[in-house]
mmCIF file of C-alpha atoms in Angstrom:
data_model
loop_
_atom_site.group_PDB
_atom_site.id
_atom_site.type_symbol
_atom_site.label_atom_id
_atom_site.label_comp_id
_atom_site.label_asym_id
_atom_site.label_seq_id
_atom_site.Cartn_x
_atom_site.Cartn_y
_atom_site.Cartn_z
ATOM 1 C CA UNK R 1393 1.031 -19.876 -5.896
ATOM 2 C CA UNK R 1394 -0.023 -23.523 -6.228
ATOM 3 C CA UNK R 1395 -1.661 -22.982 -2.367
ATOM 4 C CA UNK R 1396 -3.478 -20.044 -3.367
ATOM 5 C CA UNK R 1397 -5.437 -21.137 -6.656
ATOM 6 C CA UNK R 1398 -6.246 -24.832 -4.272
ATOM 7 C CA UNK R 1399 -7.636 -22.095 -1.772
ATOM 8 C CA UNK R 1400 -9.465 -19.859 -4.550
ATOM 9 C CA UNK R 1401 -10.640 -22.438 -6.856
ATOM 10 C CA UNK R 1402 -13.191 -23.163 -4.123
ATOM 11 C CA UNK R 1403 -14.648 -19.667 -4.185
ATOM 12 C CA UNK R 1404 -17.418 -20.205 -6.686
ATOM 13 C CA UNK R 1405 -17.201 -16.443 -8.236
ATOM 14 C CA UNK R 1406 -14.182 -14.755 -10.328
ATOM 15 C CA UNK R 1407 -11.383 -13.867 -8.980
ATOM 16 C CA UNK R 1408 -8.112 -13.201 -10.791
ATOM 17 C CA UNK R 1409 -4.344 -13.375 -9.950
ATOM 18 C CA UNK R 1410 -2.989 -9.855 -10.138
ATOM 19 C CA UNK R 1411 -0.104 -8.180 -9.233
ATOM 20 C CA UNK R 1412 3.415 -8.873 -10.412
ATOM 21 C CA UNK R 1413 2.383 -12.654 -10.586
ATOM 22 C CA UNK R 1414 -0.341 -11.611 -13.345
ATOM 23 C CA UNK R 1415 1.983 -9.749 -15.665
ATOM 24 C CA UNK R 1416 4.309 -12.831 -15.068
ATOM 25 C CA UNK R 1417 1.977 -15.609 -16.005
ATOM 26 C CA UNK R 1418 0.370 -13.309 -18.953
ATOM 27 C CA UNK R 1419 4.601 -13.480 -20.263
ATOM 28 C CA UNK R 1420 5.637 -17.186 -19.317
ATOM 29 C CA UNK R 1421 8.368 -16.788 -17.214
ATOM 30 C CA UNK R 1422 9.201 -15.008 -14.238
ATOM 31 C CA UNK R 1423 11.770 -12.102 -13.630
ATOM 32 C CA UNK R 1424 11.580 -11.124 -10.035
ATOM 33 C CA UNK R 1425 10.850 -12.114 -6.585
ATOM 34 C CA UNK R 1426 7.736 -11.243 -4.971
ATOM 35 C CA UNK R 1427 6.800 -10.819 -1.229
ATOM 36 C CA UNK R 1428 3.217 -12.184 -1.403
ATOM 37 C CA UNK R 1429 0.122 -13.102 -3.936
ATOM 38 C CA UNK R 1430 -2.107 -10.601 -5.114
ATOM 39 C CA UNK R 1431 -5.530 -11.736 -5.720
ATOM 40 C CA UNK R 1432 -8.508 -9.677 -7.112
ATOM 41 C CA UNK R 1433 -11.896 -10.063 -6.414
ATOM 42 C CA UNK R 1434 -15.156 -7.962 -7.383
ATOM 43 C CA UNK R 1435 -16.309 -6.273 -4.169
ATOM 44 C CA UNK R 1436 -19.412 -7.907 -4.131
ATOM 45 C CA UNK R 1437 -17.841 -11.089 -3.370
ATOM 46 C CA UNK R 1438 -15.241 -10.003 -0.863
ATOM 47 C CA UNK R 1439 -16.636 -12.490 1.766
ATOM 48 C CA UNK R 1440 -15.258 -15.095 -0.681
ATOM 49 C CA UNK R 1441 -12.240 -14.378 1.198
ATOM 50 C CA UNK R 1442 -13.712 -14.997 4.760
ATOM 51 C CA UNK R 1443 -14.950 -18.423 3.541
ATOM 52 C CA UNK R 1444 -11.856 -19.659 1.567
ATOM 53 C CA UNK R 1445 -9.033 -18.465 4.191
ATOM 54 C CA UNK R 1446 -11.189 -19.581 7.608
ATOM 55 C CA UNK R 1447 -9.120 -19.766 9.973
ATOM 56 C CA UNK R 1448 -6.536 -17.157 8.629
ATOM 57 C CA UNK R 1449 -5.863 -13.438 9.905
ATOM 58 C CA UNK R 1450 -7.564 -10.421 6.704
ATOM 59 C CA UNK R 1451 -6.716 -7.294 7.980
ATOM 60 C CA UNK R 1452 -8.474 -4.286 5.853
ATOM 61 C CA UNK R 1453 -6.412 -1.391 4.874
ATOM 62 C CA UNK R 1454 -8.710 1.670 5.764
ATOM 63 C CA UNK R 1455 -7.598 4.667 3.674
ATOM 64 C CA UNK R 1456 -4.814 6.210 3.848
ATOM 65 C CA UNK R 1457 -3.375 3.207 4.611
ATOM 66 C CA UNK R 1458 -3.856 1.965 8.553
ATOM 67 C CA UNK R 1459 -4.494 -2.193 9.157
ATOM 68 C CA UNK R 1460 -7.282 -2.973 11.152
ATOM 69 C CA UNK R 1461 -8.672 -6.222 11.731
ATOM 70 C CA UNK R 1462 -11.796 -7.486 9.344
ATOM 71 C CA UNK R 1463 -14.098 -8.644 11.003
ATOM 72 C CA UNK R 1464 -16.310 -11.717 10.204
ATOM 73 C CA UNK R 1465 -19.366 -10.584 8.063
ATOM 74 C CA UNK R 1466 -18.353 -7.073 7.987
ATOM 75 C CA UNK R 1467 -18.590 -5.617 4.587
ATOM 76 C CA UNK R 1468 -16.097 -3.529 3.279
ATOM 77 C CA UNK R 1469 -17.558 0.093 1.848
ATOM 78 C CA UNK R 1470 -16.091 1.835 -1.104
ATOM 79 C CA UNK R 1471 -12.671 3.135 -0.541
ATOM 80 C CA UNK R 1472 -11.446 0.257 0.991
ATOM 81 C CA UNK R 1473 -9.635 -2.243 -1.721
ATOM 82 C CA UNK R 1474 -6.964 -4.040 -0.271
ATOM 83 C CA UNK R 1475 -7.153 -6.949 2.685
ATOM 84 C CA UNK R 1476 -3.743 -8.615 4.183
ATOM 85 C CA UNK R 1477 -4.115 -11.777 5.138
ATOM 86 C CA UNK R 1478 -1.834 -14.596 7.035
ATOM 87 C CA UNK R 1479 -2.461 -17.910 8.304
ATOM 88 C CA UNK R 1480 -1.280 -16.916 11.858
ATOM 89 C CA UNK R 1481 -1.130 -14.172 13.981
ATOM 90 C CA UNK R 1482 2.338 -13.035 13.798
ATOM 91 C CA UNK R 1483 3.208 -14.479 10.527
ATOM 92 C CA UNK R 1484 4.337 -12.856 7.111
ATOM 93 C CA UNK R 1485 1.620 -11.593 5.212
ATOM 94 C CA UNK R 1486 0.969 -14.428 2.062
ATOM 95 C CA UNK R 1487 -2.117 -12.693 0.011
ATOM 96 C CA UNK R 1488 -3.019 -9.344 -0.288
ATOM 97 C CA UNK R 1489 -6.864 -9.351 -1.712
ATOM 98 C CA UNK R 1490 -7.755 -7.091 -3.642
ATOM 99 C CA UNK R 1491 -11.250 -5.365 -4.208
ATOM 100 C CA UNK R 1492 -12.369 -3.650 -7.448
ATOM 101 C CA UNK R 1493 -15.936 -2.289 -8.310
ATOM 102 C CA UNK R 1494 -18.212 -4.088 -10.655
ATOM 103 C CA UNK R 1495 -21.639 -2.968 -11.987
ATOM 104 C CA UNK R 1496 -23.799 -4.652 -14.572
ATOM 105 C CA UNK R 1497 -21.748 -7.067 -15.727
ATOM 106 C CA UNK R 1498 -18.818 -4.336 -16.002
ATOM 107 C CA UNK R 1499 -15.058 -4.470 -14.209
ATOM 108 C CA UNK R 1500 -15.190 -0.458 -13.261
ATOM 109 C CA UNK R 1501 -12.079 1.216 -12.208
ATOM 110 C CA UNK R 1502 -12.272 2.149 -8.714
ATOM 111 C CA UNK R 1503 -9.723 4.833 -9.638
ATOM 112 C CA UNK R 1504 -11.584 6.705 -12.739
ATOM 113 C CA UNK R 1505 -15.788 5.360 -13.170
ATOM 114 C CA UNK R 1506 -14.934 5.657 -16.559
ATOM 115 C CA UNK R 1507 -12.417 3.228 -17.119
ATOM 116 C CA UNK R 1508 -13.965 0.132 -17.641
ATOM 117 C CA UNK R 1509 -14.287 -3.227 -19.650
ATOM 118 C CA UNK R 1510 -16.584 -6.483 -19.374
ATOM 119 C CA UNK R 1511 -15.984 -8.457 -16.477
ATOM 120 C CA UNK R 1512 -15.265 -11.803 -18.958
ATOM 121 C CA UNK R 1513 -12.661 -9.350 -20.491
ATOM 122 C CA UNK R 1514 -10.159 -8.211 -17.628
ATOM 123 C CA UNK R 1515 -8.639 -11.918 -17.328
ATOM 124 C CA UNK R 1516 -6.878 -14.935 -18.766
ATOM 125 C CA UNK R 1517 -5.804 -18.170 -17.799
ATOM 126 C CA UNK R 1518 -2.390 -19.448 -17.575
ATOM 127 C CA UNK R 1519 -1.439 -22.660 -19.767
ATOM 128 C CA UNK R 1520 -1.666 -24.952 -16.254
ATOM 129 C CA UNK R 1521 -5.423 -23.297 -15.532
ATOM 130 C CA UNK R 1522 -4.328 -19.870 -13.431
ATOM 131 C CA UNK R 1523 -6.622 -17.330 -13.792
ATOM 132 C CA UNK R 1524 -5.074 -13.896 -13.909
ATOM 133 C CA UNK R 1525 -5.585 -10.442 -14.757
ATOM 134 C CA UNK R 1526 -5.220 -9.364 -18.055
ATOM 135 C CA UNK R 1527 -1.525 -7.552 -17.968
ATOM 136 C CA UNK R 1528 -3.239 -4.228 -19.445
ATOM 137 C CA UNK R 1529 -5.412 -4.088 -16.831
ATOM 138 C CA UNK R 1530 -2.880 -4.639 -14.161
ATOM 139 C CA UNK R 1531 -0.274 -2.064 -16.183
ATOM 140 C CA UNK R 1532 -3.111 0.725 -15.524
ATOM 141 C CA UNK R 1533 -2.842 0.376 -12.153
ATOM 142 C CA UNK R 1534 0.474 -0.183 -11.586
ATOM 143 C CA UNK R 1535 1.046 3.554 -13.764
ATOM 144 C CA UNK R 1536 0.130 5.309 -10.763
ATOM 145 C CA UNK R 1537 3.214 5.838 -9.433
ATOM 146 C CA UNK R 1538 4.990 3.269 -11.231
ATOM 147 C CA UNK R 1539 8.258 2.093 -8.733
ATOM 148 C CA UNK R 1540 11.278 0.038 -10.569
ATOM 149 C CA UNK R 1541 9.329 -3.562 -10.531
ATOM 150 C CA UNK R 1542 6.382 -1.731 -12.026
ATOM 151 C CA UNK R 1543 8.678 -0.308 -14.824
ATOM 152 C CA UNK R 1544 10.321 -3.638 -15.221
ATOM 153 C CA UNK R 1545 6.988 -5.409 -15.885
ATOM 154 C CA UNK R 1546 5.602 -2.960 -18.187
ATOM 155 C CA UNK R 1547 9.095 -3.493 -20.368
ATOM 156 C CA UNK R 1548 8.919 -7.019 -19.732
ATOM 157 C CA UNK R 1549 4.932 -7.453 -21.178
ATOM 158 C CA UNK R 1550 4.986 -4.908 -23.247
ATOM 159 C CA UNK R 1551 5.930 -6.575 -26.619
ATOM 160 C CA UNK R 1552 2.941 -8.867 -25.906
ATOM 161 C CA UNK R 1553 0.420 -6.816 -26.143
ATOM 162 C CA UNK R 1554 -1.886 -6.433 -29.504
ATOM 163 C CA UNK R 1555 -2.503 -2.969 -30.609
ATOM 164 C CA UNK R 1556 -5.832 -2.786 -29.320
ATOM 165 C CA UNK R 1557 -5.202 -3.343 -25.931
ATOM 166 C CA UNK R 1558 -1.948 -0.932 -26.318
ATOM 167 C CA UNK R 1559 -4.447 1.244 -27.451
ATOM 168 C CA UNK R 1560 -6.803 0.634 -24.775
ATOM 169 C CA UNK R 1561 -4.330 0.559 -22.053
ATOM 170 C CA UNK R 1562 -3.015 4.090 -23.320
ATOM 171 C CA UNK R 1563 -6.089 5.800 -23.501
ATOM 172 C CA UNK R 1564 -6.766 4.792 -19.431
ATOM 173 C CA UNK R 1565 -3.965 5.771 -17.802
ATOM 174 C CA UNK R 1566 -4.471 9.422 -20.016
ATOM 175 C CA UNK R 1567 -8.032 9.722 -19.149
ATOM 176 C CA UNK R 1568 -7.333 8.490 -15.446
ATOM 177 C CA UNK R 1569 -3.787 9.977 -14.842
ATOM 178 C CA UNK R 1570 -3.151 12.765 -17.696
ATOM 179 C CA UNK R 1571 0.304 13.029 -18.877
ATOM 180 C CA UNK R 1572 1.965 9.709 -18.366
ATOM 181 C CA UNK R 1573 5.556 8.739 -20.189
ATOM 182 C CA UNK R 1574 3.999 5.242 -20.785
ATOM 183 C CA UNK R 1575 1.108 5.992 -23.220
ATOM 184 C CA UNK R 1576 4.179 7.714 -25.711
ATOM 185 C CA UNK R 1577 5.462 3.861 -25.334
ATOM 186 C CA UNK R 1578 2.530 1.818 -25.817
ATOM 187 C CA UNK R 1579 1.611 4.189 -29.478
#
């Protein structure tokens, strides 16, 4: 992780650790392993990403899901959120960026325009100066189809989180995803 926030703290706009790693650092401790680093940045600043890992492979992940290479000064359009990236061709994938909308000042949910929250608001930082995403915010996306991990790090943060962003986190994945067995838990 140490390699990531050296390459990231040169990118002169936010950008957040997400992921399993965020819900980690937001509790203190790790629980799990992980296969890469999950970083999100607004999409206006995706080419951030070009500038910070030159000389490394970013791959975009065109819906539904296919890899294609990115290429230099492209910009990614709406719809496409998540870049793979790997210092060499061949090699494991290290980061997987991560794109999210923002408008006037505002973190907007690319999955529901009505989810959203002030862009100051959606992270932390970590005790040794990581910059992550809040674990509510992270927790609404990972309710989508939440897999074992997911479940694990929603038990895991849960008791950390104040009753208004239980509350808030609640009322998201409702409005976004209907009925949900994870809003009963966070009441």
């Amino acid at each position: 992780m140490r390699e990531v926030v050296g390459l990231f703290g040169r990118a002169g706009c936010p950008w957040w650790i997400a992921g399993g790693h965020a819900v980690e650092l937001a509790a203190g401790r790790a629980w799990r392993p992980h296969d890469d680093i999950d970083v999100l940045l607004l999409r206006d600043d995706q080419h951030v990403v070009q500038e910070v890992l030159a000389g490394w492979e970013w791959w975009a992940a065109d819906p539904p899901g296919s890899l294609r290479p990115w290429r230099a000064g492209e910009y990614l359009r709406p719809g496409v959120h998540d870049v793979w990236c790997r210092p060499a061709p061949g090699g494991s994938w290290r980061i997987q960026v991560m794109l999210d909308e923002g408008r006037d000042g505002q973190w907007v949910s690319r999955r529901d325009d009505g989810v959203r929250l002030p862009v100051a608001e959606i992270g932390a930082v970590s005790p040794d100066g990581i910059p992550y995403l809040r674990p509510e915010v992270q927790l609404y996306y990972k309710a989508k189809e939440p897999r074992p991990k997911d479940e694990q790090d929603f038990d895991a943060v849960l008791p950390l989180l104040d009753p208004g962003r239980r509350a808030w986190l609640a009322d998201a994945i409702t409005r976004t995803l209907g009925p949900h067995p994870w809003p009963g838990r966070l009441r």
